[in-house]
Amino acid sequence: MKEKKRFLQYCLGYISCILLTMFAYLIANLNYYHNWAIISGIGLLAFIQFIVQMIFFLHLSNSKKDRLKLYIFLSMAVIVMILVIGSVWIMNSLNARMMPSPNNVNKYIKSQDGL
Amino acid sequence: MAENIDLVETAESTKTYLGFWIYIMTDCILFASLFAVYAVLHNNTNGGHSGQTLFSMPYALAETLILLTSSFTSGLTILAARRNNSKKVMLWMAITFFLGGLFLFLEVKEFNHLIQTGNSWRVSGFLSSYFTLVGTHGLHISIGLIWMAILVFFIFRNGLSKKTIKGLTLFNLFWHFLDVIWIFIFSVVYLMGHVGL
């Protein structure tokens, strides 16, 4: 009985992952909406699929047996968030503050009426 | 039969399993830093192609579905091991190996195509970070394939013992993890690259 439940759990995880992948693929090929809407949609679907695989395939749960695994997972998630969001934030900010190219400087001077 | 369910359950509650889980979490951090590099560099195309013109979407989708299916069949291996059905274990392992090999073949073919058409990692920061990220994933897949071959050899020789079942559960964890990483490569590199991040 328990074995059958496990098998069904796997099938459910597999089918929902396929559906999520196909859905993300279809959304990426839409041209009607603004890019940011599509990109956040893809990001959201990836996140959902990540959670689905973590629960159905990697058997992450809040049961007493898996509690330690869950805590290690959560601390990893915090480090990953800091790493990725922090890098993107800092580097974009640096890019925005970079010295502009000579071409752009000339354009700027011209736009300021011969400074 | 009941004995083998116990073998799988004890294998999944050993310290080795927890240690391997910690290794996988640190591997996630390795991939996260590569993703951060890609996120920072993906616009630095140096006048060359961007992801929008470079990648073939149906090809990437095929790779994704193949890897997802191999992750699923790898999970079925564990279910067969719980039922002490070593023939089925071998069958699912063989299918997982075939799909994993097919995935690696498609990836190498894609890399080869990119390099042949003058888009190697030397061209731009974008391509360097792309090859590093996807190449590191491919390297993990190759290691997984070697590991799988060794496991199949030992199961063939010793049957489903305590040791081989332990190896199976660890390998299963590793293989699922590679598919989890691939979701993000597919979404961030291919799909968002196609839309034009």
CSV table of C-alpha atoms in Angstrom, one decimal, chain A residues 21-74:
chain,number,residue,atom,x,y,z
A,21,THR,CA,8.0,22.9,-18.2
A,22,MET,CA,5.7,23.0,-21.2
A,23,PHE,CA,3.8,25.9,-19.7
A,24,ALA,CA,7.0,27.9,-19.2
A,25,TYR,CA,8.0,27.1,-22.7
A,26,LEU,CA,4.7,28.3,-24.1
A,27,ILE,CA,4.9,31.5,-22.1
A,28,ALA,CA,8.4,32.2,-23.3
A,29,ASN,CA,7.1,32.1,-26.9
A,30,LEU,CA,4.3,34.6,-26.3
A,31,ASN,CA,4.8,38.0,-27.9
A,32,TYR,CA,1.7,39.8,-26.7
A,33,TYR,CA,2.9,40.8,-23.2
A,34,HIS,CA,5.6,43.0,-21.8
A,35,ASN,CA,8.9,41.2,-21.4
A,36,TRP,CA,9.0,41.8,-17.6
A,37,ALA,CA,5.6,40.0,-17.2
A,38,ILE,CA,6.9,37.0,-19.2
A,39,ILE,CA,10.2,36.9,-17.3
A,40,SER,CA,8.5,37.0,-13.9
A,41,GLY,CA,6.1,34.3,-15.1
A,42,ILE,CA,9.0,32.0,-16.1
A,43,GLY,CA,10.8,32.7,-12.8
A,44,LEU,CA,7.6,31.9,-10.9
A,45,LEU,CA,7.1,28.6,-12.8
A,46,ALA,CA,10.8,27.6,-12.3
A,47,PHE,CA,10.3,28.3,-8.5
A,48,ILE,CA,7.2,26.2,-8.4
A,49,GLN,CA,8.9,23.3,-10.2
A,50,PHE,CA,11.8,23.6,-7.9
A,51,ILE,CA,9.6,23.2,-4.9
A,52,VAL,CA,7.7,20.3,-6.5
A,53,GLN,CA,10.9,18.4,-7.2
A,54,MET,CA,12.2,19.1,-3.8
A,55,ILE,CA,9.1,17.6,-2.2
A,56,PHE,CA,8.3,14.8,-4.6
A,57,PHE,CA,11.8,13.7,-5.8
A,58,LEU,CA,14.1,14.7,-3.0
A,59,HIS,CA,11.5,14.0,-0.3
A,60,LEU,CA,12.1,17.1,1.6
A,61,SER,CA,9.5,17.4,4.3
A,62,ASN,CA,8.8,18.8,7.8
A,63,SER,CA,8.7,15.4,9.4
A,64,LYS,CA,10.8,14.8,12.4
A,65,LYS,CA,13.1,12.5,10.5
A,66,ASP,CA,13.8,15.1,7.8
A,67,ARG,CA,13.9,18.2,10.0
A,68,LEU,CA,17.7,18.5,10.0
A,69,LYS,CA,17.8,18.1,6.2
A,70,LEU,CA,15.2,20.9,5.9
A,71,TYR,CA,17.2,23.3,8.1
A,72,ILE,CA,20.4,22.6,6.1
A,73,PHE,CA,18.3,23.3,2.9
A,74,LEU,CA,17.0,26.5,4.3
